[in-house]
Short mmCIF file of C-alpha atoms (C1' of nucleotides) in Angstrom, two decimals:
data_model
loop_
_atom_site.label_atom_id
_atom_site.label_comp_id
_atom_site.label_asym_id
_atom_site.label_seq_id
_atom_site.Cartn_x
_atom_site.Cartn_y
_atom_site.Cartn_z
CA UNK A 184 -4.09 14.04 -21.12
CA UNK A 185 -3.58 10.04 -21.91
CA UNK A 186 -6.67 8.20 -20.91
CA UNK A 187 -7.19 4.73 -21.92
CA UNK A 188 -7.61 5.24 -26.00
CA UNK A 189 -4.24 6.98 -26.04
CA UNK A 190 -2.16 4.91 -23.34
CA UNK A 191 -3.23 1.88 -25.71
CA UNK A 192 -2.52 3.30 -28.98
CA UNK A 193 0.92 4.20 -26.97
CA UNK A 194 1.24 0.83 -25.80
CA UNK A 195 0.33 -0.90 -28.79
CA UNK A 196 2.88 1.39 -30.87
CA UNK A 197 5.88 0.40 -28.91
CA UNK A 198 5.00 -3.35 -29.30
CA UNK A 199 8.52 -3.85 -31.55
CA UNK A 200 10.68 -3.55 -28.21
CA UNK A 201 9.37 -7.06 -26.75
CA UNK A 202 12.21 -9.08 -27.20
CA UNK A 203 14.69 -6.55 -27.10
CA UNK A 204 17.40 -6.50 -23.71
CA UNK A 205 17.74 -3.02 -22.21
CA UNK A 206 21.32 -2.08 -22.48
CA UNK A 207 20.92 1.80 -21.11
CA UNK A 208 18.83 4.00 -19.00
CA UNK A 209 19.39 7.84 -18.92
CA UNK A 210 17.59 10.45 -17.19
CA UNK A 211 17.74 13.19 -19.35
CA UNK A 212 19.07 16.96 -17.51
CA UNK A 213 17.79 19.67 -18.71
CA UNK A 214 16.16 22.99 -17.58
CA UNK A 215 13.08 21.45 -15.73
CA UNK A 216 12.85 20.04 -12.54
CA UNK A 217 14.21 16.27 -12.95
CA UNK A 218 11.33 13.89 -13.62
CA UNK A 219 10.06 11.71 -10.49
CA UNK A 220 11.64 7.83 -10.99
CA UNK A 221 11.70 5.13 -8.61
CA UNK A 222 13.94 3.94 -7.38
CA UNK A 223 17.02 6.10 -7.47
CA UNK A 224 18.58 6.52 -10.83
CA UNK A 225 21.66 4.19 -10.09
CA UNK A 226 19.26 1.81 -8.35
CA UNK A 227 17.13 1.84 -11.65
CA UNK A 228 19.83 1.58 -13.89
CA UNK A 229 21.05 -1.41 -12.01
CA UNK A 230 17.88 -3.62 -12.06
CA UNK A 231 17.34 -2.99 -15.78
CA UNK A 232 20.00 -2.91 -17.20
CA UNK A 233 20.89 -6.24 -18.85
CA UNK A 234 17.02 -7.65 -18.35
CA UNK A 235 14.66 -8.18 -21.90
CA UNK A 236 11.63 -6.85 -22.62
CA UNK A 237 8.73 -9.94 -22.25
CA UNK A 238 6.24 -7.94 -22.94
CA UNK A 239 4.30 -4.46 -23.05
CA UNK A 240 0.95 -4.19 -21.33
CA UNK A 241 -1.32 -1.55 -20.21
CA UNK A 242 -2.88 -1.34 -16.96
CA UNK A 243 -5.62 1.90 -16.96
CA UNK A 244 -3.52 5.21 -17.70
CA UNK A 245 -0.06 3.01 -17.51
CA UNK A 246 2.19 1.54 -19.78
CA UNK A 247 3.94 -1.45 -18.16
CA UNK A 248 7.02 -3.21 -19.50
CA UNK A 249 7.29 -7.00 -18.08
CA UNK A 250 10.82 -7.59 -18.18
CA UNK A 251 12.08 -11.30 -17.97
CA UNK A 252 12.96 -10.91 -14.59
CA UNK A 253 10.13 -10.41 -13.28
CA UNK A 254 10.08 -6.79 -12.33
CA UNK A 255 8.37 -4.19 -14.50
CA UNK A 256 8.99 -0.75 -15.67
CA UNK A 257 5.83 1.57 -15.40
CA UNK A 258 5.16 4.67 -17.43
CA UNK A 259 2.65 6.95 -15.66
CA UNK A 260 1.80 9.84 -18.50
CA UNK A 261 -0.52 11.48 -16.22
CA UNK A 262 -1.11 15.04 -18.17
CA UNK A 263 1.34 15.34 -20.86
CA UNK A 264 3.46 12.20 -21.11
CA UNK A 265 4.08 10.17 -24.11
CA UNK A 266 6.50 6.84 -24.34
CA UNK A 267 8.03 6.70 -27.72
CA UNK A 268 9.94 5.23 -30.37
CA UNK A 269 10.86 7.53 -32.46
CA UNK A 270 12.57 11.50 -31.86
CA UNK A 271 10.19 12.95 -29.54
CA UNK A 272 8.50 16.74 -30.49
CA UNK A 273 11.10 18.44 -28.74
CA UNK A 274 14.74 17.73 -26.85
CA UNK A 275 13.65 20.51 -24.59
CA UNK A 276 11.20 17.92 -22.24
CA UNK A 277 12.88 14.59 -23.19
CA UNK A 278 12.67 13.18 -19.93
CA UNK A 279 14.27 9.44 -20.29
CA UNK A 280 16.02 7.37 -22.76
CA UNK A 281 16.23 3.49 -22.66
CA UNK A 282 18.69 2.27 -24.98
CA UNK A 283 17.44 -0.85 -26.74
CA UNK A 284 19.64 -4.01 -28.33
CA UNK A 285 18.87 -7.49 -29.98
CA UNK A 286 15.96 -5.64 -31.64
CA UNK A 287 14.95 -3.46 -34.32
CA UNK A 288 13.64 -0.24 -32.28
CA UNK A 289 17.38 1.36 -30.59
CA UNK A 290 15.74 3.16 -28.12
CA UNK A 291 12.32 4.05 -26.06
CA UNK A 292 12.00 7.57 -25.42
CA UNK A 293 10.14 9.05 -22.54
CA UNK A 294 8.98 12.63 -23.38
CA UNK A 295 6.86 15.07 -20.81
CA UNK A 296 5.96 18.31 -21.29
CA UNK A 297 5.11 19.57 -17.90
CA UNK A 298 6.72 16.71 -16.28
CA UNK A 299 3.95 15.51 -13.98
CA UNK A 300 4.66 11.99 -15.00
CA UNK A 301 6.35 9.09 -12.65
CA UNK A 302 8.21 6.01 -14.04
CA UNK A 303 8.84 3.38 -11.36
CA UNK A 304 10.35 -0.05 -11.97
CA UNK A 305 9.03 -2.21 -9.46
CA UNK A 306 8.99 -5.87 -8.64
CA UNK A 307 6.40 -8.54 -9.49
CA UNK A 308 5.31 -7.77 -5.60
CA UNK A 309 5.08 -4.20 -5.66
CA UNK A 310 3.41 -4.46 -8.78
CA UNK A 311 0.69 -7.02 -7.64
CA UNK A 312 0.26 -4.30 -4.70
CA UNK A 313 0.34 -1.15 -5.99
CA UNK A 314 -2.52 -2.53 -8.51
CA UNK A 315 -4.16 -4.39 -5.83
CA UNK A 316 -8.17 -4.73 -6.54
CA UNK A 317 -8.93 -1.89 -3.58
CA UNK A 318 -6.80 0.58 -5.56
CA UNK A 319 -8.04 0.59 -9.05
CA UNK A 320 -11.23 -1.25 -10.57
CA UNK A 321 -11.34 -2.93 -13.67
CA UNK A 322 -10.77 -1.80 -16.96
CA UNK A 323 -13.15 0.24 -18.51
CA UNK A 324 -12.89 -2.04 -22.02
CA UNK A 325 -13.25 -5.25 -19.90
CA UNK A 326 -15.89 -4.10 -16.87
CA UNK A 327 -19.33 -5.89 -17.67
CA UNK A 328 -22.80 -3.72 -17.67
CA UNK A 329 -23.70 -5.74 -13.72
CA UNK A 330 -20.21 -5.22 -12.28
CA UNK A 331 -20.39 -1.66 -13.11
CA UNK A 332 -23.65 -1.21 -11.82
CA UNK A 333 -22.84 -3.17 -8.90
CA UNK A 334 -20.20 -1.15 -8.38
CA UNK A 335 -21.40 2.37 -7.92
CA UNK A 336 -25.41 2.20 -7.85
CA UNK A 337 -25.10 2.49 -4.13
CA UNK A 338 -23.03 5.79 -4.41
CA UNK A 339 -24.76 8.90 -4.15
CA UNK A 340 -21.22 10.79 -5.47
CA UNK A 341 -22.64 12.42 -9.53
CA UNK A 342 -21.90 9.98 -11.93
CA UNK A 343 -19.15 11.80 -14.08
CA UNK A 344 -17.21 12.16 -10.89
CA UNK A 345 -17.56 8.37 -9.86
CA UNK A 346 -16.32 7.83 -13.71
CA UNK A 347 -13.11 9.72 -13.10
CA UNK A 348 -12.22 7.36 -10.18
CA UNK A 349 -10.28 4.82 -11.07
CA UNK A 350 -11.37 2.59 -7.72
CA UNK A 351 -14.35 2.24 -9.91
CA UNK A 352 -13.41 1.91 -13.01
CA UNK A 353 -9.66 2.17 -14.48
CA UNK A 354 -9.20 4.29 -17.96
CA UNK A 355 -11.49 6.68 -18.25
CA UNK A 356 -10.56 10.37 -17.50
CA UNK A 357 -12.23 14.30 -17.45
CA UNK A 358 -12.27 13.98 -21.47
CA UNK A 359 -14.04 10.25 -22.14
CA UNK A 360 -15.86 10.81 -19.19
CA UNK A 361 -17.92 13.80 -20.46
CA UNK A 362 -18.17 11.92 -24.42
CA UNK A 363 -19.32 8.74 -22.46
CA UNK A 364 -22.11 10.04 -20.82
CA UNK A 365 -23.37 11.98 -23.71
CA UNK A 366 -23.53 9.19 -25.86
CA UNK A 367 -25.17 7.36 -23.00
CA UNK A 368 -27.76 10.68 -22.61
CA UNK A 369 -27.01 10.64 -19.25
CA UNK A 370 -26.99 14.07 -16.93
CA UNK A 371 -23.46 14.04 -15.79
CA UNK A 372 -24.90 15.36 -12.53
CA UNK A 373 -27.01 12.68 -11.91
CA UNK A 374 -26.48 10.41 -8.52
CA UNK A 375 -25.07 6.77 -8.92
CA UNK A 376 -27.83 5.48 -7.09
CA UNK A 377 -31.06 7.10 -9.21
CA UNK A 378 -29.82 5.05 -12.52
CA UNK A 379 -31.88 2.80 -14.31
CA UNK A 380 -30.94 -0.21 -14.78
CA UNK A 381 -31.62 0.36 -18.57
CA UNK A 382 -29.29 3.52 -17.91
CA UNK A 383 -26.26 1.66 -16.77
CA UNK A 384 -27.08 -0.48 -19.77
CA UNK A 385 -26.69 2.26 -21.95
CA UNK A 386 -23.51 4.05 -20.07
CA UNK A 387 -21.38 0.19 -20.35
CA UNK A 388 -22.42 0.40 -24.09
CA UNK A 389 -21.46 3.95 -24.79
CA UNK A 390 -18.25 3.41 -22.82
CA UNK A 391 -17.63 0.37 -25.00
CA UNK A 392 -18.00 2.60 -28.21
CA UNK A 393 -16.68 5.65 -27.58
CA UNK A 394 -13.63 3.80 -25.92
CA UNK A 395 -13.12 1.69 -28.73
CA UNK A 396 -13.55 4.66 -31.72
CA UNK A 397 -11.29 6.70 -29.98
CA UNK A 398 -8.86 3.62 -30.01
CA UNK A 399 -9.23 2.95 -33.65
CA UNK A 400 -8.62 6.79 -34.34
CA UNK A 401 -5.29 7.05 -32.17
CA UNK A 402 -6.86 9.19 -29.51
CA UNK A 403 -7.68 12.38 -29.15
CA UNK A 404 -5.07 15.09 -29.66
CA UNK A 405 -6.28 18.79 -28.54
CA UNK A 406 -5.58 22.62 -29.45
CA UNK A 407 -2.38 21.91 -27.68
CA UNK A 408 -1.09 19.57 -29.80
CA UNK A 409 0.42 17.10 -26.61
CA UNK A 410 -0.85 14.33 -27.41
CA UNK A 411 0.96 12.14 -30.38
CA UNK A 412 1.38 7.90 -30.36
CA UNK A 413 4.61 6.40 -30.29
CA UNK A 414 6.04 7.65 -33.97
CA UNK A 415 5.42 10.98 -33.04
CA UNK A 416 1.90 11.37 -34.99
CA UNK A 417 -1.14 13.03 -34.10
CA UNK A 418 -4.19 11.25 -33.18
CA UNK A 419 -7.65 11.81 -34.63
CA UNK A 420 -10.88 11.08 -32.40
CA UNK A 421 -10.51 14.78 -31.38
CA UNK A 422 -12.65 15.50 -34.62
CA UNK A 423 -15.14 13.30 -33.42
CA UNK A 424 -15.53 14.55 -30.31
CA UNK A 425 -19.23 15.24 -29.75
CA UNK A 426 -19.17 17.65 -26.72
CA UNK A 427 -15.55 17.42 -25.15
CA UNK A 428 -14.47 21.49 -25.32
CA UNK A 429 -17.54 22.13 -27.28
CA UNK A 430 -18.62 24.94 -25.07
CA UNK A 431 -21.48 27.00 -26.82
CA UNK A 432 -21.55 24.87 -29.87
CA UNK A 433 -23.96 22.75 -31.17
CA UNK A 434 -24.91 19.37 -30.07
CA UNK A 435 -24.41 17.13 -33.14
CA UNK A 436 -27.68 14.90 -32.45
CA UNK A 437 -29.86 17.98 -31.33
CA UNK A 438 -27.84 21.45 -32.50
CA UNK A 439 -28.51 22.86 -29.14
CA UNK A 440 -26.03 24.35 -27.65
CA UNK A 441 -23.62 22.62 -25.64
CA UNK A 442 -23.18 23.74 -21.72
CA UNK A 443 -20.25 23.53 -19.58
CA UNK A 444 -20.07 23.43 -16.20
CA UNK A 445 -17.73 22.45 -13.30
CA UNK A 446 -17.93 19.36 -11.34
CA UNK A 447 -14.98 18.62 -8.61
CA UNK A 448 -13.13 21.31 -10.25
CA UNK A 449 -13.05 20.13 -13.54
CA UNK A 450 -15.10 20.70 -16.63
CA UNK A 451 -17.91 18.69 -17.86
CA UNK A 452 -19.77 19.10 -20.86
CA UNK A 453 -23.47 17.96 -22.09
CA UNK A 454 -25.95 18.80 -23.91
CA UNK A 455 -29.11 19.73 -21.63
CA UNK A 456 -31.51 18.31 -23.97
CA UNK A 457 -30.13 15.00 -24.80
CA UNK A 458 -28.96 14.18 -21.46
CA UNK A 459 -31.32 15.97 -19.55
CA UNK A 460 -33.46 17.41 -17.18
CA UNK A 461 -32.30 15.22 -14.45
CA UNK A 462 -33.97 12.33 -12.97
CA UNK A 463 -36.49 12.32 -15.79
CA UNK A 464 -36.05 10.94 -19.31
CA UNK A 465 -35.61 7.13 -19.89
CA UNK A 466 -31.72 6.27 -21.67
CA UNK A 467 -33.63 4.66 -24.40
CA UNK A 468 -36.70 6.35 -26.58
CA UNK A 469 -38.18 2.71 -26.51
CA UNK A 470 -40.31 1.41 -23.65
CA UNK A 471 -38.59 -1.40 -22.01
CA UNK A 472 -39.96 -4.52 -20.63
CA UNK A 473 -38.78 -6.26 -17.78
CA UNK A 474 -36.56 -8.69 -19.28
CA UNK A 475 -33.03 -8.21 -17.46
CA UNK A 476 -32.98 -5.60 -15.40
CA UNK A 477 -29.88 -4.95 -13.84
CA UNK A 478 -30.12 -5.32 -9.69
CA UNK A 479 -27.11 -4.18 -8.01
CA UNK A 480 -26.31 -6.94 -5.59
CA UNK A 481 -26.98 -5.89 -1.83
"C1'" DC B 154 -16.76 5.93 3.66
"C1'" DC B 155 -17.17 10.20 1.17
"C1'" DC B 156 -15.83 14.49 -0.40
"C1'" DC B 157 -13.12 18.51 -1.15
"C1'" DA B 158 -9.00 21.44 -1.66
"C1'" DG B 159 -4.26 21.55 -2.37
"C1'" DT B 160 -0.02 19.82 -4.76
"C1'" DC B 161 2.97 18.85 -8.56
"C1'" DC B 162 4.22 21.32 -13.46
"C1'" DT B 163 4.52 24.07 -18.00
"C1'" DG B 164 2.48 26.52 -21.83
"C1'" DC B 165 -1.02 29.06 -23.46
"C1'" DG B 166 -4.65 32.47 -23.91
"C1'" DG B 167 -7.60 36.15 -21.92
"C1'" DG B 168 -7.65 40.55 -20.07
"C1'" DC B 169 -5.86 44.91 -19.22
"C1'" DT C 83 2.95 44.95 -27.37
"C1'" DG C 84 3.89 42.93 -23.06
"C1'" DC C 85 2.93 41.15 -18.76
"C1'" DC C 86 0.31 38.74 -15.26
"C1'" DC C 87 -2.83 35.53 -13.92
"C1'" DG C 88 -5.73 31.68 -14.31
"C1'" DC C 89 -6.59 27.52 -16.38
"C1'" DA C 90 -5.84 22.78 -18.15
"C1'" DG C 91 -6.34 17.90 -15.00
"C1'" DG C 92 -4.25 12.63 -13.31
"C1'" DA C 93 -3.14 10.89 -9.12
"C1'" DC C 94 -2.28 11.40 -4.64
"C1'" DT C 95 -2.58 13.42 0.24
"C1'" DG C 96 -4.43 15.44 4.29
"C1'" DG C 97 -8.31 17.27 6.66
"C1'" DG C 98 -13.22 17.57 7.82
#
DNA sequence: CCCCAGTCCTGCGGGC
DNA sequence: TGCCCGCAGGACTGGG
């Protein structure tokens, strides 16, 4: 499940192909059902082909490749994705190949277990629209403490759910979601609109942290063993993972047990006493004074 | 606007 | 041991 840690560690693996010109792009056939592109293969392979890598960005869960002219290739992992450089884990759900010259990297490889990804090339215009401001928020590594508070305090959706959406905030899915908010000791089921201002405080700096560790361990990669960067190699924040899948163990600030429940059908874990009971319990185990308070605007 | 359920898909693990 | 079913969830869609 790429969220922002591993769709950067992806993005900043494949770095070596700026510069390089795209001389090939294959769909791979295999068994599966044939992985969503757009546009049409020979309409893909037409635009790219010939056109050089400018650069390799990241825009929430997406890799993007600028090309020089103009139009941009966009990897969507979603659940089980991974763009690499090297042989992927398997043949079996190699998706796409794009065959590389002028540089040192061959070929990019797009590999996808269950296939639930979507690559799209698109032009500067589609691009400016289909990541137009109403459709995904800032990232979650560049969103100050005020704009995220002014952002959601006037929601009254729980907080972990507003986190997943990406209007609100772009990078941060079901797994960084539930470490964020424990860091933060904030319920998860907690309404927008009954945080502290101290409390969003805390959430901007735990996103901040957890975001970044998990970027400077390679992300997070689970029992399942998806998730690997671009030369094929696991990642490591999943051993620092403080109550992600942590059902029934201990909390590692308190040793109680973590809880998991369900909120809009997905799992959330927290630990009850650190980040609860609701409503009550100041973010912060010092008093605050007045001294900039965040106001939501409006 | 807000929220929920359904959809896509494959592999795995629990239960019988 | 083998089989079935449910679960995992990112992004989107349609309905209330």
């Amino acid at each position: 499940m790429p969220e922002l840690p591993e769709v950067e560690t992806m993005r900043r693996g494949i770095t070596p192909v700026i510069g390089a010109r795209i001389a090939d792009v294959k769909r791979i056939r295999s068994r599966h059902r044939p992985l969503v592109i757009s546009p049409a293969a020979r309409s893909f392979r037409r635009r790219a082909i010939g056109t050089t890598i400018a650069g390799v960005d990241r825009i929430g869960k997406r890799v993007v490749l600028q090309l020089d002219n103009h139009e941009a290739i966009v990897f969507e992992p979603r659940m089980t994705g991974l763009v690499l450089l090297t042989d992927p884990p398997d043949r079996d759900h190699l998706r796409l190949t794009i065959d590389l010259t002028d540089a040192r990297p061959r070929q990019l490889f797009y590999w996808d277990r269950r296939g639930l990804g979507h690559i799209d090339l698109l032009s500067a215009a589609e691009l400016a629209q289909r990541f137009a401001p109403d459709r995904i928020g800032p990232d979650a590594l560049d969103v100050t403490a005020r704009q995220l508070a002014n952002r959601l305090a006037s929601s009254r959706r729980e907080i972990k759910v507003a986190l997943l959406d990406q209007r609100s905030v772009a990078g941060i899915g079901n797994l960084y979601a539930s470490e964020i908010l424990h860091l933060a000791r904030i319920h998860p089921a907690i309404g927008c609109s009954a945080l502290t201002g101290d409390q969003w405080r805390a959430l901007h700096r735990a996103m901040r942290r957890v975001l970044n560790a998990a970027i400077r361990h390679e992300g997070s990669t689970l029992r399942d063993g998806t998730y690997r960067n671009a030369l094929n190699v696991a990642g490591g924040y999943q051993n620092h993972h403080r109550v992600y899948d942590r059902a029934n163990l201990p909390c590692p600030v308190c040793h109680r047990r973590v809880v998991r429940i369900v909120q809009a059908q997905r799992s959330t874990f927290f630990c009850p006493r650190c980040q609860g009971p609701r409503q009550t319990e100041s973010a912060s185990p010092v008093r605050r004074r007045e001294s900039g308070n965040i106001a939501p605007t409006r």
